[in-house]
Amino acid sequence: MARQRILLMRHPETRENMAGVLSGRIDVDLTPRGEEQMRRAIEAVVAWGPNRIWCSPLSRCRSIAEEAAFRLGIECRVEPGLAEINFGSIQGMRMDAVHELGYDFPWPLDADGRSMPAPGAESFEDLLERARGVLAALEPLEGRTACISHGGMSRAILGAVFGTPLSTFWHVTLPNVSSQILTYGGGHFSLAALALAPEEVVRRMREPELIGIDTTQNISGRDAR
């Protein structure tokens, strides 16, 4: 039985997303479509009915979290661990300019499998360690939690849950305002849903009978008796 259910949502579309800019820790504006996505995302978080909301310090995440928390009458906790990856010296740059400087993203790996970030940037190892810290902080909680974060951090959290190698953990498609559902129980996290649109989150909450039961979850590997 899951002791906690966690909604992990990515922020709405930004102008920098559409321009191919590595915005990272920079506060940036939403596009008109992002503004509409924000409204849809707030409805999804409210429908989720969390006991608590955590969010990245950046406004593209706080805009969802603070309004949803206000409507639900609960606290919005700004959690620095949910911030986006720090791109260091290439933060705020377009990828073509990054390539001209001789860097690349996702970070390439050296012969020993270690990531090679741009100067001053956060390595994949450090990003995943930060994700493990967020998961450790979530572990003792009960009920429902909503976490509003970023594409990079969401990939890192999923990678930390599954122990995904550095070479592949970034290879997950997470559209803006898509949500992942994680559960915690029995001493481990599990993935219950991936890349849900806001309306899918709302429908799951309003019509829980639509979600089937995983009959293989508790198979022990022994012959049934």
Coordinates of N, CA and C in Angstrom, one line a residue:
M1 N 0.8 -1.2 0.0 CA 0.0 0.0 0.0 C 0.9 1.2 0.0
A2 N 0.6 2.2 -0.9 CA 1.4 3.4 -1.0 C 1.1 4.3 0.2
R3 N 2.1 4.8 0.9 CA 1.9 5.7 2.0 C 1.8 7.2 1.5
Q4 N 2.4 7.4 0.3 CA 2.4 8.8 -0.2 C 2.3 8.7 -1.8
R5 N 1.6 9.7 -2.3 CA 1.5 9.8 -3.8 C 2.0 11.2 -4.1
I6 N 2.9 11.3 -5.1 CA 3.6 12.5 -5.5 C 3.3 12.9 -6.9
L7 N 2.8 14.1 -7.1 CA 2.6 14.6 -8.5 C 3.8 15.5 -8.8
L8 N 4.6 15.1 -9.8 CA 5.8 15.9 -10.2 C 5.5 16.5 -11.5
M9 N 5.3 17.9 -11.5 CA 4.9 18.6 -12.7 C 6.0 19.5 -13.2
R10 N 6.1 19.6 -14.6 CA 7.0 20.5 -15.2 C 6.3 21.9 -15.4
H11 N 7.1 22.9 -15.4 CA 6.5 24.3 -15.6 C 6.0 24.5 -17.0
P12 N 5.2 25.6 -17.2 CA 4.7 26.0 -18.5 C 5.8 26.4 -19.5
E13 N 5.4 26.5 -20.7 CA 6.3 26.9 -21.8 C 6.8 28.3 -21.6
T14 N 8.1 28.6 -21.8 CA 8.7 29.9 -21.7 C 9.2 30.4 -23.1
R15 N 9.4 31.7 -23.2 CA 10.0 32.2 -24.4 C 11.3 31.6 -24.7
E16 N 12.1 31.3 -23.6 CA 13.4 30.7 -23.8 C 13.3 29.3 -24.3
N17 N 12.3 28.6 -23.8 CA 12.1 27.2 -24.3 C 12.0 27.2 -25.8
M18 N 11.1 28.1 -26.3 CA 10.9 28.2 -27.8 C 12.0 28.7 -28.6
A19 N 12.9 29.5 -27.9 CA 14.1 30.1 -28.6 C 15.3 29.1 -28.5
G20 N 15.2 28.0 -27.8 CA 16.3 27.1 -27.7 C 17.4 27.6 -26.8
V21 N 17.0 28.4 -25.8 CA 17.9 29.0 -24.8 C 18.0 28.2 -23.6
L22 N 19.2 28.0 -23.1 CA 19.4 27.2 -21.8 C 19.2 28.2 -20.6
S23 N 17.9 28.3 -20.2 CA 17.6 29.3 -19.2 C 18.0 28.9 -17.8
G24 N 18.0 27.6 -17.5 CA 18.5 27.1 -16.2 C 17.9 27.9 -15.0
R25 N 18.8 28.6 -14.3 CA 18.3 29.3 -13.0 C 17.9 30.7 -13.3
I26 N 17.8 31.1 -14.5 CA 17.3 32.5 -14.9 C 15.8 32.5 -14.8
D27 N 15.2 33.6 -14.2 CA 13.8 33.8 -14.3 C 13.4 34.3 -15.6
V28 N 12.4 33.6 -16.3 CA 12.1 34.0 -17.7 C 10.6 34.1 -17.8
D29 N 10.1 34.7 -18.9 CA 8.7 34.9 -19.1 C 8.0 33.8 -19.8
L30 N 6.8 33.6 -19.5 CA 6.0 32.5 -20.2 C 5.6 33.1 -21.6
T31 N 5.4 32.2 -22.6 CA 4.7 32.5 -23.8 C 3.2 32.7 -23.6
P32 N 2.5 33.2 -24.6 CA 1.0 33.2 -24.4 C 0.5 31.8 -24.2
R33 N 1.0 30.8 -24.9 CA 0.6 29.4 -24.7 C 1.0 29.0 -23.3
G34 N 2.1 29.4 -22.8 CA 2.5 29.1 -21.5 C 1.6 29.6 -20.4
E35 N 1.1 30.8 -20.7 CA 0.1 31.4 -19.8 C -1.2 30.5 -19.7
E36 N -1.6 30.1 -20.9 CA -2.8 29.2 -20.9 C -2.5 27.8 -20.2
Q37 N -1.3 27.3 -20.4 CA -0.8 26.1 -19.8 C -0.8 26.3 -18.3
M38 N -0.4 27.4 -17.8 CA -0.4 27.7 -16.4 C -1.7 27.5 -15.8
R39 N -2.8 28.1 -16.4 CA -4.1 28.0 -15.9 C -4.6 26.5 -15.8
R40 N -4.2 25.8 -16.9 CA -4.6 24.4 -16.9 C -3.9 23.6 -15.8
A41 N -2.6 23.9 -15.6 CA -1.8 23.3 -14.6 C -2.3 23.5 -13.2
I42 N -2.7 24.8 -12.9 CA -3.3 25.1 -11.6 C -4.5 24.2 -11.3
E43 N -5.4 24.1 -12.3 CA -6.6 23.2 -12.1 C -6.2 21.8 -11.8
A44 N -5.1 21.3 -12.4 CA -4.7 19.9 -12.2 C -4.2 19.8 -10.8
V45 N -3.4 20.7 -10.3 CA -2.8 20.6 -9.0 C -3.9 20.7 -7.9
V46 N -4.9 21.6 -8.1 CA -6.0 21.7 -7.2 C -6.8 20.4 -7.2
A47 N -7.0 19.8 -8.4 CA -7.8 18.5 -8.5 C -7.0 17.4 -7.7
W48 N -5.7 17.5 -7.8 CA -4.8 16.5 -7.1 C -5.1 16.5 -5.6
G49 N -5.5 17.6 -5.1 CA -5.8 17.7 -3.7 C -4.7 17.4 -2.7
P50 N -3.5 18.0 -2.9 CA -2.3 17.7 -2.1 C -2.4 18.2 -0.7
N51 N -1.7 17.5 0.2 CA -1.6 17.9 1.6 C -0.5 19.0 1.7
R52 N 0.3 19.1 0.7 CA 1.4 20.0 0.7 C 1.8 20.3 -0.8
I53 N 2.4 21.5 -1.1 CA 2.9 21.8 -2.4 C 4.3 22.3 -2.2
W54 N 5.3 21.7 -2.9 CA 6.7 22.2 -3.0 C 6.9 22.7 -4.4
C55 N 7.8 23.7 -4.5 CA 8.1 24.2 -5.8 C 9.5 24.7 -5.9
S56 N 10.0 24.8 -7.1 CA 11.3 25.5 -7.4 C 11.2 27.0 -7.1
P57 N 12.3 27.6 -6.7 CA 12.3 29.0 -6.5 C 11.9 29.9 -7.7
L58 N 12.0 29.4 -8.9 CA 11.8 30.2 -10.1 C 10.3 30.4 -10.4
S59 N 10.1 31.6 -10.9 CA 8.7 32.1 -11.0 C 7.8 31.2 -11.9
R60 N 8.5 30.6 -12.9 CA 7.7 29.7 -13.8 C 7.1 28.5 -13.1
C61 N 7.6 28.2 -12.0 CA 7.1 27.1 -11.1 C 6.2 27.7 -10.0
R62 N 6.7 28.8 -9.4 CA 5.9 29.4 -8.3 C 4.6 29.9 -8.7
S63 N 4.4 30.3 -10.0 CA 3.2 30.9 -10.4 C 2.1 29.8 -10.3
I64 N 2.4 28.6 -10.6 CA 1.4 27.5 -10.4 C 1.2 27.1 -9.0
A65 N 2.3 26.9 -8.3 CA 2.3 26.4 -6.9 C 1.6 27.4 -5.9
E66 N 1.9 28.7 -6.1 CA 1.3 29.7 -5.1 C -0.2 29.8 -5.3
E67 N -0.6 29.9 -6.6 CA -2.1 30.0 -6.8 C -2.8 28.8 -6.4
A68 N -2.3 27.6 -6.7 CA -3.0 26.4 -6.2 C -3.0 26.3 -4.7
A69 N -1.9 26.6 -4.1 CA -1.9 26.6 -2.6 C -2.9 27.6 -2.0
F70 N -3.0 28.7 -2.6 CA -4.0 29.7 -2.1 C -5.4 29.2 -2.2
R71 N -5.7 28.6 -3.4 CA -7.1 28.0 -3.6 C -7.4 26.8 -2.6
L72 N -6.3 26.1 -2.3 CA -6.5 24.9 -1.4 C -6.4 25.3 0.1
G73 N -5.9 26.5 0.4 CA -5.7 26.9 1.7 C -4.6 26.1 2.4
I74 N -3.5 25.8 1.7 CA -2.4 25.1 2.3 C -1.1 25.9 2.0
E75 N 0.0 25.5 2.6 CA 1.2 26.1 2.5 C 1.9 25.8 1.2
C76 N 2.6 26.8 0.6 CA 3.5 26.5 -0.6 C 4.9 26.6 -0.1
R77 N 5.6 25.5 -0.2 CA 7.0 25.5 0.3 C 8.0 25.7 -0.9
V78 N 8.8 26.7 -0.9 CA 9.8 26.9 -1.9 C 11.0 26.0 -1.6
E79 N 11.2 25.0 -2.4 CA 12.3 24.0 -2.2 C 13.4 24.2 -3.1
P80 N 14.6 24.7 -2.7 CA 15.7 25.0 -3.6 C 16.2 23.7 -4.3
G81 N 16.0 22.6 -3.7 CA 16.4 21.3 -4.4 C 15.6 21.0 -5.7
L82 N 14.5 21.7 -5.9 CA 13.7 21.5 -7.1 C 14.1 22.4 -8.2
A83 N 15.1 23.3 -8.0 CA 15.5 24.2 -9.1 C 16.0 23.5 -10.3
E84 N 16.1 24.2 -11.4 CA 16.6 23.6 -12.6 C 18.1 23.4 -12.5
I85 N 18.6 22.6 -13.4 CA 20.1 22.4 -13.5 C 20.8 23.8 -13.7
N86 N 21.9 24.0 -13.1 CA 22.7 25.2 -13.3 C 23.6 25.0 -14.5
F87 N 23.4 25.9 -15.5 CA 24.2 25.7 -16.8 C 25.5 26.5 -16.7
G88 N 25.8 27.2 -15.6 CA 27.1 27.8 -15.4 C 27.4 28.9 -16.5
S89 N 28.5 28.8 -17.1 CA 29.0 29.8 -18.1 C 28.1 29.9 -19.3
I90 N 27.4 28.8 -19.6 CA 26.6 28.9 -20.9 C 25.1 29.1 -20.6
Q91 N 24.8 29.5 -19.3 CA 23.4 29.8 -19.0 C 22.9 31.0 -19.7
G92 N 21.7 31.0 -20.3 CA 21.2 32.1 -21.0 C 21.6 32.1 -22.5
M93 N 22.3 31.1 -22.9 CA 22.8 31.0 -24.3 C 22.0 30.1 -25.2
R94 N 21.9 30.4 -26.5 CA 21.3 29.4 -27.4 C 22.3 28.3 -27.7
M95 N 21.8 27.2 -28.2 CA 22.7 26.0 -28.4 C 23.7 26.3 -29.5
D96 N 23.4 27.1 -30.5 CA 24.4 27.3 -31.6 C 25.6 28.1 -31.0
A97 N 25.3 29.0 -30.1 CA 26.4 29.7 -29.4 C 27.2 28.8 -28.5
V98 N 26.5 27.9 -27.8 CA 27.2 26.9 -27.0 C 28.1 26.1 -27.8
H99 N 27.7 25.6 -28.9 CA 28.5 24.8 -29.8 C 29.7 25.6 -30.3
E100 N 29.5 26.9 -30.6 CA 30.7 27.7 -31.1 C 31.8 27.8 -30.0
L101 N 31.4 27.7 -28.7 CA 32.4 27.8 -27.7 C 33.0 26.4 -27.4
G102 N 32.5 25.4 -28.1 CA 33.1 24.1 -27.9 C 32.5 23.2 -26.9
Y103 N 31.2 23.6 -26.4 CA 30.5 22.8 -25.4 C 29.3 22.2 -26.0
D104 N 28.7 21.3 -25.3 CA 27.5 20.6 -25.8 C 26.6 20.3 -24.6
F105 N 25.3 20.1 -24.9 CA 24.4 19.6 -23.9 C 23.4 18.7 -24.5
P106 N 22.9 17.6 -23.9 CA 23.4 17.1 -22.6 C 24.9 16.9 -22.5
W107 N 25.4 17.0 -21.3 CA 26.8 17.0 -21.1 C 27.4 15.6 -21.7
P108 N 28.4 15.7 -22.4 CA 29.1 14.5 -22.9 C 29.8 13.8 -21.7
L109 N 30.1 12.5 -21.9 CA 30.7 11.7 -20.8 C 32.2 11.4 -21.3
D110 N 33.1 11.4 -20.3 CA 34.5 11.1 -20.6 C 34.6 9.6 -20.7
A111 N 35.9 9.1 -20.9 CA 36.1 7.7 -21.0 C 35.8 6.9 -19.8
D112 N 35.7 7.5 -18.7 CA 35.4 6.8 -17.4 C 33.9 6.9 -17.1
G113 N 33.1 7.6 -18.0 CA 31.7 7.7 -17.8 C 31.2 8.8 -16.9
R114 N 32.1 9.8 -16.7 CA 31.8 11.0 -15.9 C 31.4 12.1 -16.8
S115 N 30.4 12.9 -16.4 CA 29.9 14.0 -17.2 C 30.9 15.1 -17.3
M116 N 30.9 15.8 -18.4 CA 31.8 16.9 -18.6 C 31.1 18.2 -18.8
P117 N 30.6 18.9 -17.7 CA 29.8 20.1 -17.8 C 30.7 21.3 -18.3
A118 N 30.0 22.3 -18.8 CA 30.6 23.6 -19.1 C 31.2 24.2 -17.8
P119 N 32.1 25.2 -17.9 CA 32.7 25.8 -16.7 C 31.6 26.4 -15.8
G120 N 31.7 26.0 -14.5 CA 30.8 26.6 -13.5 C 29.4 25.9 -13.5
A121 N 29.2 25.0 -14.4 CA 27.9 24.3 -14.5 C 27.8 23.1 -13.5
E122 N 26.6 22.7 -13.3 CA 26.3 21.5 -12.5 C 26.5 20.3 -13.3
S123 N 27.3 19.3 -12.7 CA 27.5 18.1 -13.4 C 26.2 17.2 -13.3
F124 N 26.1 16.2 -14.1 CA 25.0 15.3 -14.0 C 25.0 14.5 -12.7
E125 N 26.3 14.2 -12.2 CA 26.4 13.5 -10.9 C 25.8 14.4 -9.8
D126 N 26.1 15.7 -9.8 CA 25.6 16.6 -8.8 C 24.1 16.8 -8.9
L127 N 23.6 16.8 -10.1 CA 22.2 17.0 -10.3 C 21.4 15.8 -9.7
L128 N 21.9 14.6 -10.0 CA 21.3 13.3 -9.5 C 21.4 13.2 -8.0
E129 N 22.5 13.7 -7.4 CA 22.6 13.7 -6.0 C 21.6 14.7 -5.4
R130 N 21.4 15.8 -6.0 CA 20.4 16.8 -5.5 C 19.0 16.1 -5.6
A131 N 18.7 15.4 -6.7 CA 17.4 14.7 -6.8 C 17.3 13.7 -5.7
R132 N 18.3 12.9 -5.4 CA 18.3 12.0 -4.3 C 17.9 12.7 -2.9
G133 N 18.5 13.9 -2.8 CA 18.2 14.7 -1.6 C 16.7 15.0 -1.5
V134 N 16.1 15.4 -2.6 CA 14.6 15.7 -2.7 C 13.8 14.4 -2.3
L135 N 14.2 13.3 -2.9 CA 13.5 12.1 -2.6 C 13.6 11.7 -1.1
A136 N 14.8 11.9 -0.5 CA 15.0 11.6 0.9 C 14.1 12.5 1.8
A137 N 13.9 13.7 1.4 CA 13.1 14.6 2.1 C 11.6 14.3 2.0
L138 N 11.2 13.7 0.9 CA 9.8 13.2 0.6 C 9.5 11.9 1.4
E139 N 10.5 11.1 1.5 CA 10.2 9.7 2.1 C 9.4 9.7 3.3
P140 N 9.6 10.5 4.4 CA 8.8 10.3 5.6 C 7.4 10.9 5.5
L141 N 7.0 11.5 4.5 CA 5.7 12.2 4.4 C 4.6 11.2 4.0
E142 N 3.4 11.6 4.3 CA 2.2 10.8 4.0 C 1.2 11.6 3.3
G143 N 0.3 10.9 2.6 CA -0.8 11.6 1.9 C -0.4 11.9 0.5
R144 N -0.7 13.2 0.0 CA -0.4 13.6 -1.3 C 0.5 14.8 -1.3
T145 N 1.4 14.8 -2.2 CA 2.3 15.9 -2.4 C 2.3 16.3 -3.9
A146 N 2.4 17.6 -4.1 CA 2.6 18.2 -5.5 C 4.0 18.9 -5.5
C147 N 4.8 18.5 -6.5 CA 6.1 19.2 -6.7 C 6.1 19.8 -8.1
I148 N 6.3 21.1 -8.1 CA 6.4 21.8 -9.4 C 7.8 22.2 -9.7
S149 N 8.3 21.6 -10.8 CA 9.8 21.7 -11.0 C 10.0 22.0 -12.5
H150 N 11.1 21.4 -13.0 CA 11.6 21.6 -14.3 C 11.9 20.3 -15.1
G151 N 12.1 20.5 -16.4 CA 12.4 19.3 -17.1 C 13.6 18.5 -16.7
G152 N 14.7 19.3 -16.5 CA 16.0 18.7 -16.1 C 15.9 18.0 -14.7
M153 N 15.3 18.7 -13.7 CA 15.2 18.1 -12.4 C 14.2 17.0 -12.4
S154 N 13.1 17.0 -13.2 CA 12.2 15.9 -13.2 C 12.9 14.7 -13.8
R155 N 13.7 14.8 -14.8 CA 14.4 13.7 -15.4 C 15.4 13.1 -14.3
A156 N 16.0 14.0 -13.6 CA 17.0 13.6 -12.5 C 16.3 12.8 -11.4
I157 N 15.1 13.2 -11.0 CA 14.3 12.5 -10.0 C 13.9 11.1 -10.5
L158 N 13.5 11.0 -11.7 CA 13.2 9.7 -12.3 C 14.4 8.9 -12.4
G159 N 15.5 9.5 -12.8 CA 16.8 8.8 -12.9 C 17.3 8.3 -11.6
A160 N 17.1 9.1 -10.5 CA 17.5 8.7 -9.2 C 16.6 7.5 -8.7
V161 N 15.3 7.5 -9.0 CA 14.4 6.5 -8.6 C 14.8 5.1 -9.2
F162 N 15.2 5.2 -10.5 CA 15.4 3.9 -11.2 C 16.9 3.6 -11.4
G163 N 17.8 4.5 -10.9 CA 19.2 4.2 -11.1 C 19.6 4.2 -12.5
T164 N 19.0 5.1 -13.3 CA 19.3 5.2 -14.7 C 20.7 5.7 -15.0
P165 N 21.5 5.1 -15.9 CA 22.8 5.5 -16.2 C 22.9 7.0 -16.7
L166 N 24.0 7.7 -16.4 CA 24.2 9.0 -16.9 C 24.0 9.2 -18.4
S167 N 24.3 8.1 -19.1 CA 24.3 8.2 -20.6 C 22.8 8.2 -21.1
T168 N 21.9 7.8 -20.3 CA 20.5 7.7 -20.8 C 19.4 8.4 -20.0
F169 N 19.7 8.9 -18.7 CA 18.6 9.4 -17.9 C 18.0 10.6 -18.5
W170 N 18.7 11.4 -19.4 CA 18.1 12.6 -20.0 C 17.1 12.2 -21.1
H171 N 17.1 11.0 -21.5 CA 16.3 10.6 -22.7 C 14.8 10.2 -22.3
V172 N 14.1 11.2 -21.7 CA 12.7 11.1 -21.4 C 12.0 12.3 -21.9
T173 N 11.0 12.2 -22.7 CA 10.2 13.3 -23.2 C 9.2 13.8 -22.2
L174 N 9.4 15.0 -21.7 CA 8.5 15.6 -20.7 C 8.0 16.9 -21.2
P175 N 6.8 17.0 -21.8 CA 6.3 18.3 -22.3 C 6.0 19.3 -21.2
N176 N 5.9 20.5 -21.5 CA 5.6 21.5 -20.5 C 4.3 21.2 -19.9
V177 N 4.2 21.4 -18.6 CA 3.0 21.1 -17.7 C 2.6 19.6 -17.7
S178 N 3.5 18.7 -18.2 CA 3.2 17.3 -18.0 C 3.5 16.9 -16.6
S179 N 2.8 15.8 -16.1 CA 3.0 15.4 -14.8 C 3.4 13.9 -14.7
Q180 N 4.3 13.6 -13.8 CA 4.6 12.2 -13.4 C 4.0 11.9 -12.1
I181 N 3.5 10.7 -11.9 CA 3.0 10.3 -10.6 C 3.9 9.3 -10.0
L182 N 4.4 9.6 -8.8 CA 5.3 8.6 -8.1 C 4.5 8.2 -6.8
T183 N 4.7 7.0 -6.4 CA 4.2 6.5 -5.1 C 5.4 6.1 -4.2
Y184 N 5.2 6.2 -2.9 CA 6.2 5.7 -2.0 C 5.5 4.8 -1.0
G185 N 6.1 3.6 -0.8 CA 5.6 2.6 0.2 C 6.5 1.4 0.1
G186 N 6.5 0.7 1.3 CA 7.4 -0.5 1.3 C 8.8 -0.2 1.2
G187 N 9.3 1.1 1.5 CA 10.7 1.4 1.4 C 11.2 1.8 0.1
H188 N 10.3 2.0 -0.9 CA 10.8 2.4 -2.3 C 9.8 3.3 -3.0
F189 N 10.3 4.0 -4.0 CA 9.5 4.8 -4.9 C 9.1 4.0 -6.1
S190 N 7.9 4.2 -6.6 CA 7.5 3.6 -7.9 C 6.9 4.6 -8.8
L191 N 6.9 4.4 -10.1 CA 6.3 5.2 -11.1 C 4.9 4.7 -11.4
A192 N 3.9 5.6 -11.2 CA 2.5 5.2 -11.5 C 2.0 5.8 -12.8
A193 N 2.6 6.9 -13.3 CA 2.2 7.5 -14.5 C 3.3 8.4 -15.0
L194 N 3.3 8.6 -16.3 CA 4.4 9.4 -17.0 C 3.7 10.4 -18.0
A195 N 4.2 11.6 -18.0 CA 3.8 12.6 -19.0 C 2.3 12.8 -19.1
L196 N 1.6 12.9 -18.0 CA 0.2 13.2 -18.1 C -0.1 14.6 -18.4
A197 N -1.0 14.9 -19.3 CA -1.5 16.3 -19.5 C -2.3 16.7 -18.3
P198 N -2.4 18.0 -18.0 CA -3.2 18.5 -16.9 C -4.6 17.9 -16.8
E199 N -5.3 17.8 -18.0 CA -6.6 17.3 -18.0 C -6.7 15.8 -17.6
E200 N -5.6 15.0 -17.9 CA -5.5 13.6 -17.5 C -5.4 13.5 -16.0
V201 N -4.7 14.4 -15.4 CA -4.6 14.4 -13.9 C -6.0 14.7 -13.3
V202 N -6.7 15.7 -13.9 CA -8.0 16.0 -13.4 C -9.0 14.8 -13.5
R203 N -8.9 14.2 -14.7 CA -9.9 13.0 -14.9 C -9.5 11.9 -14.0
R204 N -8.3 11.6 -13.8 CA -7.9 10.5 -12.8 C -8.4 10.8 -11.4
M205 N -8.5 12.0 -11.0 CA -9.0 12.3 -9.7 C -10.5 12.3 -9.6
R206 N -11.1 12.7 -10.7 CA -12.6 12.7 -10.7 C -13.2 11.3 -11.0
E207 N -12.4 10.5 -11.8 CA -12.9 9.2 -12.1 C -11.9 8.1 -11.8
P208 N -11.6 7.9 -10.6 CA -10.5 6.9 -10.2 C -10.8 5.5 -10.7
E209 N -12.1 5.2 -10.9 CA -12.4 3.8 -11.4 C -11.8 3.5 -12.8
L210 N -11.4 4.6 -13.5 CA -10.8 4.3 -14.8 C -9.4 3.7 -14.7
I211 N -8.7 3.8 -13.6 CA -7.4 3.3 -13.4 C -7.4 1.9 -12.9
G212 N -6.8 1.0 -13.6 CA -6.8 -0.4 -13.3 C -5.9 -0.7 -12.1
I213 N -5.8 -1.9 -11.7 CA -4.9 -2.4 -10.6 C -3.8 -3.2 -11.2
D214 N -2.6 -3.0 -10.8 CA -1.4 -3.7 -11.2 C -1.4 -5.1 -10.5
T215 N -1.9 -6.1 -11.2 CA -2.0 -7.4 -10.5 C -0.6 -8.1 -10.4
T216 N 0.4 -7.6 -11.0 CA 1.7 -8.2 -11.0 C 2.6 -7.6 -9.9
Q217 N 2.1 -6.5 -9.2 CA 3.0 -5.8 -8.3 C 3.5 -6.6 -7.1
N218 N 2.7 -7.5 -6.6 CA 3.1 -8.2 -5.4 C 3.4 -9.7 -5.7
I219 N 3.7 -10.0 -6.9 CA 4.1 -11.4 -7.3 C 5.5 -11.7 -6.6
S220 N 5.5 -12.8 -5.9 CA 6.7 -13.1 -5.1 C 7.7 -13.9 -5.9
G221 N 7.3 -14.5 -7.0 CA 8.2 -15.4 -7.8 C 8.0 -16.8 -7.4
R222 N 7.2 -17.1 -6.4 CA 7.0 -18.5 -5.9 C 5.7 -19.0 -6.6
D223 N 5.6 -20.3 -6.6 CA 4.3 -20.9 -7.2 C 3.1 -20.4 -6.3
A224 N 2.0 -20.1 -7.0 CA 0.8 -19.8 -6.2 C 0.3 -21.0 -5.5
R225 N -0.3 -20.9 -4.3 CA -0.8 -22.0 -3.5 C -2.2 -21.7 -3.2

